[in-house]
Amino acid sequence: MKQVKMAHRLLLRTVRSLSVKETRCLPTCTRITSHSAYSTSLRSAAHRVSFLSSSRSLTRSSQRKVSFNVQDQEDFTERVVNSELPVLVDFHAQWCGPCKILGPRLEKAVAKQKGRVAMAKVDIDDHTDLAIEYGVSAVPTVIAMRGGDIVDRFVGIKDDDQLDSFVSKVIGQ
Amino acid sequence: MPPVEKDAGKNELKSRIQQLIDANQVVVFSKSYCPFCLKVKDLFKELNVDCNVVELDLRDDGSNYQEMLLEMTGQKTVPNVFVNKTHVGGCDKTMQAHKDGSLQQLLNGEAEAYDYDLIVIGGGSGGLACSKEAAALGKKVMVLDYVVPTPKGTTWGLGGTCVNVGCIPKKLMHQTAMLSTAMQDARKFGWEFDETVKHNWETMKTAVNNYIGSLNWGYRVALRDKKVEYVNAYAEFIEPHKIKAINKRGKETFYTAARFVLATGERPRYLGIPGDKEFCITSDDLFSLPYCPGRTLVIGASYVALECGGFLAGLGLDVTVMVRSILLRGFDQEMANRAGEYMEGHGVKFIRKFVPVKIEELEAGSPGRLKVTAKSTETNDLIEEEYNTVLIAVGRDACTDKIGLGKVGVKVNPKTGKIPVNDEEQTNVPHIYAIGDILEGKWELTPVAIQAGKLLARRLYGGSTLKCDYINVPTTVFTPLEYGSCGLSEERAIELYGEENLELYHSLFWPLEFTVPNRDNNKCYAKIICNKLDNERVIGFHYLGPNAGEVTQGFGAAMKCGATKEQLDGTIGIHPTCAEVFTTLDVTKRSGGDISKAGC
Ligand SMILES: Cc1cc2nc3c(=O)[nH]c(=O)nc-3n(C[C@H](O)[C@H](O)[C@H](O)COP(=O)(O)OP(=O)(O)OC[C@H]3O[C@@H](n4cnc5c(N)ncnc54)[C@H](O)[C@@H]3O)c2cc1C
Ligand SMILES: NC(=O)c1ccc[n+]([C@@H]2O[C@H](COP(=O)([O-])OP(=O)(O)OC[C@H]3O[C@@H](n4cnc5c(N)ncnc54)[C@H](OP(=O)(O)O)[C@@H]3O)[C@@H](O)[C@H]2O)c1
């Protein structure tokens, strides 16, 4: 069982890093250094995606899932803090009406970027310590992380255009 | 840059002082003429403790000492007291430490290095208020909160009873019920809508609990922002200055503090009859019940019983209240009975002078079917009846029996589990304080717990002397017809002052809002109790009518200012309102005059 999963993961990793690399080799990649940095970051990003979908069938998991739910502190460190792709972290709560509107909108904005940015979802009641640590006071709060640093954040609801420009700014286009 | 020699001299002085501190159990840096120093020296004499006194005014280098002490302790004044290498402070600090027991502890050589200045046990209304205030005053504070699940498995978040299973969901569900009345009235005012009006329990429950979720989060954030350390664990004393905290995974952690505040609140009492814990619910379960309770029996006539029974009936459920003796023990009985009559007139059934003896399950389900057997309190009559839900509301027990109070010697009333405190919320153990619902002989209300907690922190750490005033606390029972009161009940006033020394003014009134729908005429009632020996000062205020909380709050302020009947009469009313009735009360109860009202 474990081995099968491993195999899936390895296979996915190759598939994913290939496809993502293609999308990334755009005119924006100007410097060699940044290029090599990208490839490592892409590999780790791909690893995370495959890790998430490891319980699913291979065919299903080849569809890109835009966001993932943070499981615990360790998971957050691995997939958000240590991510070399920028990550948008959507701190939300079940009891929060606006969160239910913002979440899908943000996913849409992230999907448009075709893998240049990841999106993590943190339920603040399940992961209170994380939310407290990251200074969340009201929900929804979205923080943008890059290389483990918070580079931007906003609180409350935004429309599609505002989200697009927020996401683009984070990616640094 | 100071010259090197001076530095060397300074270092030499510093180590000389340090040696003094290290080598002696008690060192008092003093001035021979200073009365505060004398007081401290006398204290140690009285305690039979040898103390090494350095009279700074009698030494040539006294002022250097004083400068160095300032550098070492941040304190320039004398006396400057050290006990077992620990800096205690000046006269006030030393006296305070003597009072709260920490001085003795220091003298006994028990390490003074506590983890916290203050640990608050219980993160409810009182505990949160106290811990936030203490932290705002610069203290290192921890608050522990842990909810033990009910026998049905219900549990909830941070904030205590009021937010999760008390005031907040209660008032919101009461509001839900009031909207039904408003809808019926609406037709009389010309609103037309389809006949099929029904209520969806699940929608209400989810909406209410979503709001509570946001409040839980708000409390958590406030603790972070105020720098209060929060631990989600059950606390119990193991030593006078040490607690054990057990989290939900069973992990034990230990913490110490110089002082403690107990704010553990209460939990619903069960009946101790067959089937009660297995099949019945309490208010702790009701507000998050996943299904509509259906035909409901409420046992007890406490305010929790009448409020819950009231709103359930208002949602259209078949509700019966089983009363052992009287309604709302402790409240003005005339008012309690009028509130009860109104409920009876609006579909709530009352079974009086009966107590349940066993509860059996006929059918499991959500809700299931239960059979209740009850016995008369006067005869040997037994009755049996079926209900979907049985809600027990026969009072609440203080959570003081499983927190190790015996180990540290905190006195608890063995009959009630309540903790007696002095007028500064201090228990018999000087460094342990208590606030909120667990106090003996005090009000069990959220704003009281908050006020007591906040003022306690200010007295302990902010140099304040202001004490919590438990007199003339306004309150409201949110029965279908709401009942607000402040001050004494008629019974208690008569007991305290004698009937002949009181004048009672009263009146029925008909809220304008009720006139068009033509309902509930002469059900609303206002009464004040005045002390004839004291200029007809108002010592009891009672209001049965809409928006009782809103009405009573302001009169509570007036009573705090010592309002008299004459001042009420001199106040101009706001027309058309219900509250204005208090500005025109002219029928005394003893006159037997007509109090019914018809319009303006
Ligand atoms: C149904 C209902 C309706 C009410 N309605 C009103 C109202 O309308 N207005 C009003 O003013 N008051 C109302 N009250 C009363 C009000 O809720 C209480 O007076 C108030 O909550 C008391 O505050 P407290 O700080 O003493 O305790 P609580 O708020 O009960 O908080 C105590 C906390 O300590 C926790 N705890 C207990 N033991 C431990 C331990 N060993 N370790 C860690 N944590 C522990 C408990 O789980 C709880 O969270 C109502 C109460 C009920 C039950
Ligand atoms: N304004 C206020 O907030 C206010 C006012 C009054 C009191 N209080 C305080 O609030 C506390 C809790 O209030 P509460 O209303 O939950 O409780 P409560 O005042 O103690 O009332 C308990 C109710 O349950 C009934 N009861 C008790 N044991 C019973 C049994 N075995 N079988 C049937 N009925 C039983 C009592 O009937 P009996 O009357 O027959 O005993 C009473 O009606 C009280 O301890 C009181 O000090 C607050």
Short mmCIF file of C-alpha atoms and ligand atoms in Angstrom, two decimals, chain B residues 266 269 271 299-304 324-326 328-331 354-356 393-396 418 442-445 475, ligand 2:
data_model
loop_
_atom_site.label_atom_id
_atom_site.label_comp_id
_atom_site.label_asym_id
_atom_site.label_seq_id
_atom_site.Cartn_x
_atom_site.Cartn_y
_atom_site.Cartn_z
CA GLU B 266 -21.02 26.63 37.57
CA ARG B 269 -27.21 20.27 38.46
CA LEU B 271 -31.63 15.37 39.75
CA ILE B 299 -38.06 20.55 35.21
CA GLY B 300 -37.52 23.33 37.74
CA ALA B 301 -38.70 26.92 38.11
CA SER B 302 -35.37 28.68 38.04
CA TYR B 303 -34.88 31.59 35.69
CA VAL B 304 -33.08 29.24 33.33
CA ARG B 324 -41.65 21.85 42.83
CA SER B 325 -42.76 24.83 44.90
CA ILE B 326 -42.61 28.44 43.69
CA LEU B 328 -38.18 32.09 40.54
CA ARG B 329 -37.08 31.59 44.11
CA GLY B 330 -35.35 34.70 45.36
CA PHE B 331 -37.16 37.07 43.01
CA PHE B 354 -44.66 17.69 41.45
CA VAL B 355 -41.13 16.32 41.24
CA PRO B 356 -39.90 13.71 38.77
CA ALA B 393 -33.09 23.30 35.04
CA VAL B 394 -33.00 22.85 38.80
CA GLY B 395 -30.07 25.11 39.58
CA ARG B 396 -26.34 25.00 39.06
CA LYS B 418 -19.62 28.16 47.01
CA LYS B 442 -23.25 37.18 45.34
CA TRP B 443 -25.13 37.73 42.07
CA GLU B 444 -24.69 35.20 39.31
CA LEU B 445 -24.58 37.56 36.38
CA THR B 475 -31.04 42.34 36.09
N1 LIG C 2 -31.18 37.71 39.12
C1 LIG C 2 -30.49 36.56 39.20
O1 LIG C 2 -29.67 36.30 38.35
C2 LIG C 2 -30.74 35.60 40.30
C3 LIG C 2 -31.89 35.63 41.05
C4 LIG C 2 -32.09 34.66 42.03
C5 LIG C 2 -31.11 33.71 42.25
N2 LIG C 2 -29.99 33.75 41.51
C6 LIG C 2 -28.92 32.78 41.68
O2 LIG C 2 -28.78 32.00 40.54
C7 LIG C 2 -28.38 30.70 40.90
C8 LIG C 2 -28.78 29.73 39.85
O3 LIG C 2 -30.01 30.11 39.46
P1 LIG C 2 -31.02 29.06 38.98
O4 LIG C 2 -32.23 29.83 38.65
O5 LIG C 2 -30.39 28.20 37.96
O6 LIG C 2 -31.21 28.12 40.26
P2 LIG C 2 -31.98 28.33 41.62
O7 LIG C 2 -32.32 29.72 41.88
O8 LIG C 2 -31.17 27.59 42.61
O9 LIG C 2 -33.33 27.57 41.34
C9 LIG C 2 -33.41 26.20 41.21
C10 LIG C 2 -34.81 25.81 40.81
O10 LIG C 2 -34.89 24.42 40.62
C11 LIG C 2 -35.84 23.88 41.52
N3 LIG C 2 -35.35 22.60 42.01
C12 LIG C 2 -34.21 22.37 42.68
N4 LIG C 2 -34.07 21.07 42.94
C13 LIG C 2 -35.15 20.46 42.42
C14 LIG C 2 -35.57 19.13 42.35
N5 LIG C 2 -34.84 18.15 42.89
N6 LIG C 2 -36.72 18.84 41.73
C15 LIG C 2 -37.44 19.83 41.19
N7 LIG C 2 -37.11 21.11 41.22
C16 LIG C 2 -35.96 21.42 41.83
C17 LIG C 2 -36.00 24.89 42.62
O11 LIG C 2 -37.25 24.74 43.19
P3 LIG C 2 -37.54 25.22 44.70
O12 LIG C 2 -37.88 26.68 44.59
O13 LIG C 2 -38.69 24.39 45.10
O14 LIG C 2 -36.32 24.97 45.49
C18 LIG C 2 -35.86 26.18 41.84
O15 LIG C 2 -37.02 26.52 41.16
C19 LIG C 2 -29.00 30.46 42.23
O16 LIG C 2 -28.12 29.68 43.01
C20 LIG C 2 -29.19 31.84 42.80
O17 LIG C 2 -28.25 32.14 43.82
C21 LIG C 2 -29.80 34.65 40.54
#
